[in-house]
Amino acid sequence: MFDADNARKTDLRADFQTDPQTDLRTDPQRDLQTDRPHPARIYDYWLGGKDNFPPDRVAAEHAIAAAPDIPEAARENRAFLRRAVRYCVEAGVRQFIDIGSGLPARGNVHEVAQELAPDARVVYIDNDPIVLAHGRALLADNRSTTVLTGDLRDVEELLDRAELRSLIDLSQPVAVLLLAVLHFVDDAQAAAAVRAVHSRVAPGSHLLLSHSTGEGNPQRAAEVAKTWENTASNINGRGRAEVEAFFERWELLTPGVDFVPLWRPDGPTEHTTRWMYAGVGRKP
């Protein structure tokens, strides 16, 4: 019988073994960690993607059982990404760093930015090695975009990487995306990541941020949070005031921090979810 999951693992291992730029070739099975759910692959499942494994699907379905609108919240977050990236391009930004980018999906940062500004440069960063394999395969012919393996808790090191600096000039404005990722680290780590970004980017740079919250669904939030119990990163939902605090050193753009679908919407908002906050800040 054909085993689609094993076939996918084989294909991914081949990506690592034939990619001379990755250092994961020595033991790719260990590094893929397909035996437990990963936030990037859970999110991929909610978006209708195919780059996920049985543990990811079990975790994702747990959330859906508790809150059937969770996949819609994931789609709204992607729509926020597109609106916010368009805003940055229109403001003159031509460099983008997406930390915690997740698996490739339609309407990625480089697709939105480079459609409006072909000279835009994009660096994707995620701690799931599967993102590296798929991203580099998809972007093999795109010289203005690359994918790196890295962790939100190592922002200073990430910004010093030669691969990143070959595309990104930190003396010029850059948009840094922290979408649906700060809730996977504790308060000190989240604050440190945002401070590190602010300290390293040039004036005119933008911070694009979205963050899970239980404030919009207090009765269901605790059950939904169990989705991440068996992953490497438990989720820490935060309230509006806590999310606003991340923008302390930034000029918070109108409408401030609001639920994701309400940040400068380009369509109806009567039947939208309330699972995530979003905001965009500019460094003066």
mmCIF file of C-alpha atoms in Angstrom:
data_model
loop_
_atom_site.group_PDB
_atom_site.id
_atom_site.type_symbol
_atom_site.label_atom_id
_atom_site.label_comp_id
_atom_site.label_asym_id
_atom_site.label_seq_id
_atom_site.Cartn_x
_atom_site.Cartn_y
_atom_site.Cartn_z
ATOM 1 C CA MET A 1 0.000 0.000 0.000
ATOM 2 C CA PHE A 2 1.261 3.488 -0.836
ATOM 3 C CA ASP A 3 2.049 5.458 2.361
ATOM 4 C CA ALA A 4 1.717 9.154 1.571
ATOM 5 C CA ASP A 5 3.217 10.266 4.877
ATOM 6 C CA ASN A 6 6.332 8.093 4.489
ATOM 7 C CA ALA A 7 6.664 9.217 0.888
ATOM 8 C CA ARG A 8 6.568 12.835 2.021
ATOM 9 C CA LYS A 9 9.254 12.135 4.643
ATOM 10 C CA THR A 10 11.445 10.536 1.979
ATOM 11 C CA ASP A 11 11.049 13.532 -0.314
ATOM 12 C CA LEU A 12 11.926 15.927 2.501
ATOM 13 C CA ARG A 13 14.995 13.918 3.493
ATOM 14 C CA ALA A 14 16.118 14.067 -0.123
ATOM 15 C CA ASP A 15 15.801 17.853 -0.033
ATOM 16 C CA PHE A 16 18.218 18.010 2.884
ATOM 17 C CA GLN A 17 20.643 15.492 1.463
ATOM 18 C CA THR A 18 20.961 17.301 -1.873
ATOM 19 C CA ASP A 19 20.946 20.896 -0.614
ATOM 20 C CA PRO A 20 24.582 21.963 -0.092
ATOM 21 C CA GLN A 21 23.518 25.049 1.866
ATOM 22 C CA THR A 22 21.948 23.219 4.792
ATOM 23 C CA ASP A 23 23.773 21.742 7.782
ATOM 24 C CA LEU A 24 20.996 19.259 8.640
ATOM 25 C CA ARG A 25 22.144 16.509 6.297
ATOM 26 C CA THR A 26 23.871 14.381 8.917
ATOM 27 C CA ASP A 27 20.655 13.137 10.543
ATOM 28 C CA PRO A 28 17.647 14.604 8.745
ATOM 29 C CA GLN A 29 15.162 12.162 10.285
ATOM 30 C CA ARG A 30 16.004 13.452 13.747
ATOM 31 C CA ASP A 31 15.721 17.083 12.724
ATOM 32 C CA LEU A 32 12.402 16.776 10.885
ATOM 33 C CA GLN A 33 10.651 15.797 14.147
ATOM 34 C CA THR A 34 7.587 14.477 12.354
ATOM 35 C CA ASP A 35 6.609 12.383 15.391
ATOM 36 C CA ARG A 36 5.152 15.375 17.238
ATOM 37 C CA PRO A 37 3.110 18.376 16.136
ATOM 38 C CA HIS A 38 4.813 21.608 15.133
ATOM 39 C CA PRO A 39 3.090 25.026 15.099
ATOM 40 C CA ALA A 40 4.081 25.717 11.483
ATOM 41 C CA ARG A 41 2.531 22.456 10.295
ATOM 42 C CA ILE A 42 -0.612 22.873 12.421
ATOM 43 C CA TYR A 43 -1.048 26.277 10.831
ATOM 44 C CA ASP A 44 -0.431 24.747 7.392
ATOM 45 C CA TYR A 45 -3.269 22.275 8.029
ATOM 46 C CA TRP A 46 -5.658 25.052 9.014
ATOM 47 C CA LEU A 47 -4.816 26.860 5.783
ATOM 48 C CA GLY A 48 -5.600 23.758 3.749
ATOM 49 C CA GLY A 49 -1.972 22.859 3.070
ATOM 50 C CA LYS A 50 -0.527 19.390 2.559
ATOM 51 C CA ASP A 51 2.814 19.763 4.338
ATOM 52 C CA ASN A 52 1.732 18.259 7.652
ATOM 53 C CA PHE A 53 1.796 14.876 9.370
ATOM 54 C CA PRO A 54 -0.636 12.848 11.510
ATOM 55 C CA PRO A 55 0.423 14.429 14.865
ATOM 56 C CA ASP A 56 -0.058 17.894 13.329
ATOM 57 C CA ARG A 57 -3.508 16.998 12.073
ATOM 58 C CA VAL A 58 -4.590 15.536 15.422
ATOM 59 C CA ALA A 59 -3.545 18.732 17.219
ATOM 60 C CA ALA A 60 -5.162 20.942 14.577
ATOM 61 C CA GLU A 61 -8.432 19.032 14.760
ATOM 62 C CA HIS A 62 -8.448 19.370 18.557
ATOM 63 C CA ALA A 63 -8.541 23.142 18.142
ATOM 64 C CA ILE A 64 -11.242 22.917 15.497
ATOM 65 C CA ALA A 65 -13.388 20.759 17.779
ATOM 66 C CA ALA A 66 -13.166 23.420 20.471
ATOM 67 C CA ALA A 67 -13.474 26.368 18.094
ATOM 68 C CA PRO A 68 -14.636 25.668 14.524
ATOM 69 C CA ASP A 69 -13.653 29.199 13.457
ATOM 70 C CA ILE A 70 -9.940 28.621 14.108
ATOM 71 C CA PRO A 71 -9.104 27.914 10.425
ATOM 72 C CA GLU A 72 -10.892 31.144 9.506
ATOM 73 C CA ALA A 73 -8.722 32.983 12.035
ATOM 74 C CA ALA A 74 -5.621 31.576 10.312
ATOM 75 C CA ARG A 75 -6.896 32.809 6.945
ATOM 76 C CA GLU A 76 -7.639 36.235 8.420
ATOM 77 C CA ASN A 77 -4.085 36.393 9.715
ATOM 78 C CA ARG A 78 -2.795 35.731 6.196
ATOM 79 C CA ALA A 79 -5.070 38.471 4.891
ATOM 80 C CA PHE A 80 -3.633 40.856 7.496
ATOM 81 C CA LEU A 81 -0.150 39.930 6.287
ATOM 82 C CA ARG A 82 -1.067 40.921 2.750
ATOM 83 C CA ARG A 83 -2.646 44.227 3.795
ATOM 84 C CA ALA A 84 0.249 45.162 6.055
ATOM 85 C CA VAL A 85 2.906 44.237 3.494
ATOM 86 C CA ARG A 86 1.115 46.291 0.851
ATOM 87 C CA TYR A 87 1.047 49.228 3.247
ATOM 88 C CA CYS A 88 4.797 48.955 3.824
ATOM 89 C CA VAL A 89 5.584 48.783 0.116
ATOM 90 C CA GLU A 90 3.428 51.842 -0.504
ATOM 91 C CA ALA A 91 5.348 53.578 2.309
ATOM 92 C CA GLY A 92 8.587 52.933 0.442
ATOM 93 C CA VAL A 93 9.895 49.849 2.250
ATOM 94 C CA ARG A 94 11.733 47.401 0.003
ATOM 95 C CA GLN A 95 13.167 44.964 2.566
ATOM 96 C CA PHE A 96 11.250 42.374 4.581
ATOM 97 C CA ILE A 97 12.252 39.886 7.287
ATOM 98 C CA ASP A 98 9.551 37.358 8.219
ATOM 99 C CA ILE A 99 10.464 35.620 11.504
ATOM 100 C CA GLY A 100 8.358 32.545 12.196
ATOM 101 C CA SER A 101 7.218 32.534 8.583
ATOM 102 C CA GLY A 102 5.728 29.046 8.542
ATOM 103 C CA LEU A 103 5.330 26.834 5.495
ATOM 104 C CA PRO A 104 4.860 28.439 2.080
ATOM 105 C CA ALA A 105 1.275 29.439 1.337
ATOM 106 C CA ARG A 106 -0.398 31.489 -1.349
ATOM 107 C CA GLY A 107 0.063 35.221 -0.791
ATOM 108 C CA ASN A 108 3.444 35.009 0.921
ATOM 109 C CA VAL A 109 5.396 38.172 1.667
ATOM 110 C CA HIS A 110 7.588 38.008 -1.426
ATOM 111 C CA GLU A 111 4.594 37.470 -3.711
ATOM 112 C CA VAL A 112 2.771 40.509 -2.347
ATOM 113 C CA ALA A 113 5.809 42.771 -2.102
ATOM 114 C CA GLN A 114 7.450 41.874 -5.404
ATOM 115 C CA GLU A 115 4.210 42.207 -7.330
ATOM 116 C CA LEU A 116 4.111 45.862 -6.285
ATOM 117 C CA ALA A 117 7.883 46.431 -6.175
ATOM 118 C CA PRO A 118 9.955 43.912 -8.157
ATOM 119 C CA ASP A 119 13.115 45.103 -6.386
ATOM 120 C CA ALA A 120 11.791 44.089 -2.942
ATOM 121 C CA ARG A 121 13.996 41.667 -0.992
ATOM 122 C CA VAL A 122 12.647 39.116 1.474
ATOM 123 C CA VAL A 123 14.180 36.794 4.079
ATOM 124 C CA TYR A 124 12.023 34.075 5.647
ATOM 125 C CA ILE A 125 13.063 32.530 8.976
ATOM 126 C CA ASP A 126 11.510 29.569 10.795
ATOM 127 C CA ASN A 127 12.691 26.947 13.284
ATOM 128 C CA ASP A 128 10.957 24.070 11.456
ATOM 129 C CA PRO A 129 13.529 22.464 9.106
ATOM 130 C CA ILE A 130 10.702 21.432 6.779
ATOM 131 C CA VAL A 131 10.140 25.132 6.068
ATOM 132 C CA LEU A 132 13.764 25.386 4.959
ATOM 133 C CA ALA A 133 13.455 22.427 2.600
ATOM 134 C CA HIS A 134 10.221 23.531 0.971
ATOM 135 C CA GLY A 135 11.027 27.207 0.900
ATOM 136 C CA ARG A 136 14.390 26.795 -0.800
ATOM 137 C CA ALA A 137 12.912 24.426 -3.342
ATOM 138 C CA LEU A 138 10.161 26.911 -4.222
ATOM 139 C CA LEU A 139 12.481 29.918 -4.271
ATOM 140 C CA ALA A 140 15.402 28.351 -6.116
ATOM 141 C CA ASP A 141 15.067 30.800 -9.005
ATOM 142 C CA ASN A 142 14.294 33.881 -6.904
ATOM 143 C CA ARG A 143 17.537 35.729 -6.211
ATOM 144 C CA SER A 144 15.782 38.383 -4.099
ATOM 145 C CA THR A 145 14.323 35.963 -1.543
ATOM 146 C CA THR A 146 15.796 33.316 0.731
ATOM 147 C CA VAL A 147 14.833 31.047 3.628
ATOM 148 C CA LEU A 148 16.867 30.470 6.798
ATOM 149 C CA THR A 149 16.473 28.184 9.781
ATOM 150 C CA GLY A 150 16.462 30.178 12.996
ATOM 151 C CA ASP A 151 14.619 30.919 16.213
ATOM 152 C CA LEU A 152 12.772 33.979 17.455
ATOM 153 C CA ARG A 153 14.796 33.818 20.670
ATOM 154 C CA ASP A 154 18.006 34.492 18.714
ATOM 155 C CA VAL A 155 17.107 37.714 16.915
ATOM 156 C CA GLU A 156 20.519 39.331 17.402
ATOM 157 C CA GLU A 157 22.275 36.316 15.885
ATOM 158 C CA LEU A 158 19.762 36.103 13.047
ATOM 159 C CA LEU A 159 20.278 39.725 12.046
ATOM 160 C CA ASP A 160 24.033 39.154 11.892
ATOM 161 C CA ARG A 161 23.799 36.129 9.576
ATOM 162 C CA ALA A 162 25.773 36.540 6.369
ATOM 163 C CA GLU A 163 22.910 34.998 4.374
ATOM 164 C CA LEU A 164 20.506 37.622 5.711
ATOM 165 C CA ARG A 165 22.907 40.522 5.316
ATOM 166 C CA SER A 166 23.553 39.572 1.689
ATOM 167 C CA LEU A 167 19.965 40.666 0.964
ATOM 168 C CA ILE A 168 19.087 43.042 3.802
ATOM 169 C CA ASP A 169 20.785 46.386 4.493
ATOM 170 C CA LEU A 170 19.939 47.235 8.094
ATOM 171 C CA SER A 171 21.008 50.848 7.575
ATOM 172 C CA GLN A 172 17.910 51.227 5.400
ATOM 173 C CA PRO A 173 14.236 50.802 6.420
ATOM 174 C CA VAL A 174 13.062 47.216 6.762
ATOM 175 C CA ALA A 175 9.726 45.648 7.685
ATOM 176 C CA VAL A 176 10.033 42.894 10.294
ATOM 177 C CA LEU A 177 7.104 40.498 10.560
ATOM 178 C CA LEU A 178 6.363 38.736 13.842
ATOM 179 C CA LEU A 179 3.050 37.197 12.897
ATOM 180 C CA ALA A 180 1.497 34.585 15.194
ATOM 181 C CA VAL A 181 4.871 33.803 16.729
ATOM 182 C CA LEU A 182 5.462 35.861 19.911
ATOM 183 C CA HIS A 183 2.797 33.824 21.699
ATOM 184 C CA PHE A 184 5.125 30.796 21.542
ATOM 185 C CA VAL A 185 7.689 32.339 23.917
ATOM 186 C CA ASP A 186 7.459 33.664 27.454
ATOM 187 C CA ASP A 187 7.084 37.320 28.413
ATOM 188 C CA ALA A 188 10.810 38.003 28.815
ATOM 189 C CA GLN A 189 11.729 36.312 25.539
ATOM 190 C CA ALA A 190 8.978 38.084 23.605
ATOM 191 C CA ALA A 191 9.945 41.498 24.964
ATOM 192 C CA ALA A 192 13.630 40.814 24.282
ATOM 193 C CA ALA A 193 12.911 39.847 20.664
ATOM 194 C CA VAL A 194 10.986 43.051 19.985
ATOM 195 C CA ARG A 195 13.658 45.171 21.711
ATOM 196 C CA ALA A 196 16.361 43.511 19.633
ATOM 197 C CA VAL A 197 14.492 44.265 16.417
ATOM 198 C CA HIS A 198 13.984 47.897 17.420
ATOM 199 C CA SER A 199 17.630 48.374 18.365
ATOM 200 C CA ARG A 200 18.967 47.005 15.084
ATOM 201 C CA VAL A 201 16.671 48.442 12.403
ATOM 202 C CA ALA A 202 16.891 51.882 10.832
ATOM 203 C CA PRO A 203 14.429 54.759 11.349
ATOM 204 C CA GLY A 204 11.485 54.337 8.995
ATOM 205 C CA SER A 205 11.413 50.594 9.628
ATOM 206 C CA HIS A 206 8.129 48.859 10.479
ATOM 207 C CA LEU A 207 7.106 46.136 12.928
ATOM 208 C CA LEU A 208 4.189 43.964 11.752
ATOM 209 C CA LEU A 209 2.789 41.933 14.610
ATOM 210 C CA SER A 210 -0.120 39.567 15.248
ATOM 211 C CA HIS A 211 -0.722 37.660 18.454
ATOM 212 C CA SER A 212 -3.177 35.105 19.846
ATOM 213 C CA THR A 213 -5.540 36.184 22.600
ATOM 214 C CA GLY A 214 -8.270 34.684 24.732
ATOM 215 C CA GLU A 215 -10.004 38.013 25.282
ATOM 216 C CA GLY A 216 -12.303 37.552 22.311
ATOM 217 C CA ASN A 217 -13.304 34.008 23.310
ATOM 218 C CA PRO A 218 -12.698 33.600 27.063
ATOM 219 C CA GLN A 219 -14.840 30.483 27.462
ATOM 220 C CA ARG A 220 -13.091 28.528 24.702
ATOM 221 C CA ALA A 221 -9.538 29.829 24.988
ATOM 222 C CA ALA A 222 -8.249 27.344 27.572
ATOM 223 C CA GLU A 223 -9.409 24.329 25.566
ATOM 224 C CA VAL A 224 -7.960 25.693 22.331
ATOM 225 C CA ALA A 225 -4.633 26.314 24.090
ATOM 226 C CA LYS A 226 -4.306 22.562 24.714
ATOM 227 C CA THR A 227 -3.617 22.206 20.968
ATOM 228 C CA TRP A 228 0.024 23.073 21.603
ATOM 229 C CA GLU A 229 0.614 20.971 24.728
ATOM 230 C CA ASN A 230 2.595 18.294 22.863
ATOM 231 C CA THR A 231 4.559 20.695 20.688
ATOM 232 C CA ALA A 232 7.916 22.247 21.510
ATOM 233 C CA SER A 233 6.138 25.546 22.185
ATOM 234 C CA ASN A 234 3.133 26.033 24.424
ATOM 235 C CA ILE A 235 1.006 29.040 23.556
ATOM 236 C CA ASN A 236 0.786 32.173 25.698
ATOM 237 C CA GLY A 237 -2.272 34.176 24.731
ATOM 238 C CA ARG A 238 -1.974 37.839 25.723
ATOM 239 C CA GLY A 239 -4.451 40.666 26.146
ATOM 240 C CA ARG A 240 -4.701 43.882 24.162
ATOM 241 C CA ALA A 241 -2.697 45.892 26.718
ATOM 242 C CA GLU A 242 0.127 43.335 26.645
ATOM 243 C CA VAL A 243 0.248 43.382 22.846
ATOM 244 C CA GLU A 244 0.220 47.185 22.846
ATOM 245 C CA ALA A 245 3.235 47.106 25.177
ATOM 246 C CA PHE A 246 5.324 45.510 22.419
ATOM 247 C CA PHE A 247 4.961 48.787 20.497
ATOM 248 C CA GLU A 248 6.257 50.937 23.365
ATOM 249 C CA ARG A 249 9.209 52.245 21.349
ATOM 250 C CA TRP A 250 7.367 52.339 18.041
ATOM 251 C CA GLU A 251 4.916 54.805 16.551
ATOM 252 C CA LEU A 252 1.749 52.694 16.566
ATOM 253 C CA LEU A 253 -0.165 53.291 13.359
ATOM 254 C CA THR A 254 -3.925 53.766 13.118
ATOM 255 C CA PRO A 255 -6.095 51.907 14.164
ATOM 256 C CA GLY A 256 -3.658 50.757 16.845
ATOM 257 C CA VAL A 257 -3.913 47.210 18.165
ATOM 258 C CA ASP A 258 -7.198 45.577 17.190
ATOM 259 C CA PHE A 259 -8.510 42.164 16.250
ATOM 260 C CA VAL A 260 -6.776 40.967 13.081
ATOM 261 C CA PRO A 261 -9.681 41.351 10.626
ATOM 262 C CA LEU A 262 -10.335 44.882 11.894
ATOM 263 C CA TRP A 263 -6.882 46.234 11.071
ATOM 264 C CA ARG A 264 -7.569 48.394 7.993
ATOM 265 C CA PRO A 265 -10.054 45.913 6.505
ATOM 266 C CA ASP A 266 -10.672 45.799 2.791
ATOM 267 C CA GLY A 267 -13.993 43.924 3.078
ATOM 268 C CA PRO A 268 -16.949 43.251 5.392
ATOM 269 C CA THR A 269 -16.215 42.619 9.077
ATOM 270 C CA GLU A 270 -19.630 41.570 10.423
ATOM 271 C CA HIS A 271 -18.794 37.859 10.752
ATOM 272 C CA THR A 272 -15.082 37.818 11.579
ATOM 273 C CA THR A 273 -13.163 35.999 14.312
ATOM 274 C CA ARG A 274 -11.708 37.416 17.517
ATOM 275 C CA TRP A 275 -8.783 35.076 18.120
ATOM 276 C CA MET A 276 -5.862 37.371 17.328
ATOM 277 C CA TYR A 277 -4.760 40.959 17.779
ATOM 278 C CA ALA A 278 -2.704 42.802 15.194
ATOM 279 C CA GLY A 279 -0.831 46.059 14.890
ATOM 280 C CA VAL A 280 1.803 47.833 12.834
ATOM 281 C CA GLY A 281 4.394 50.207 14.261
ATOM 282 C CA ARG A 282 6.931 52.515 12.654
ATOM 283 C CA LYS A 283 10.322 53.377 14.125
ATOM 284 C CA PRO A 284 10.577 57.185 14.225
#
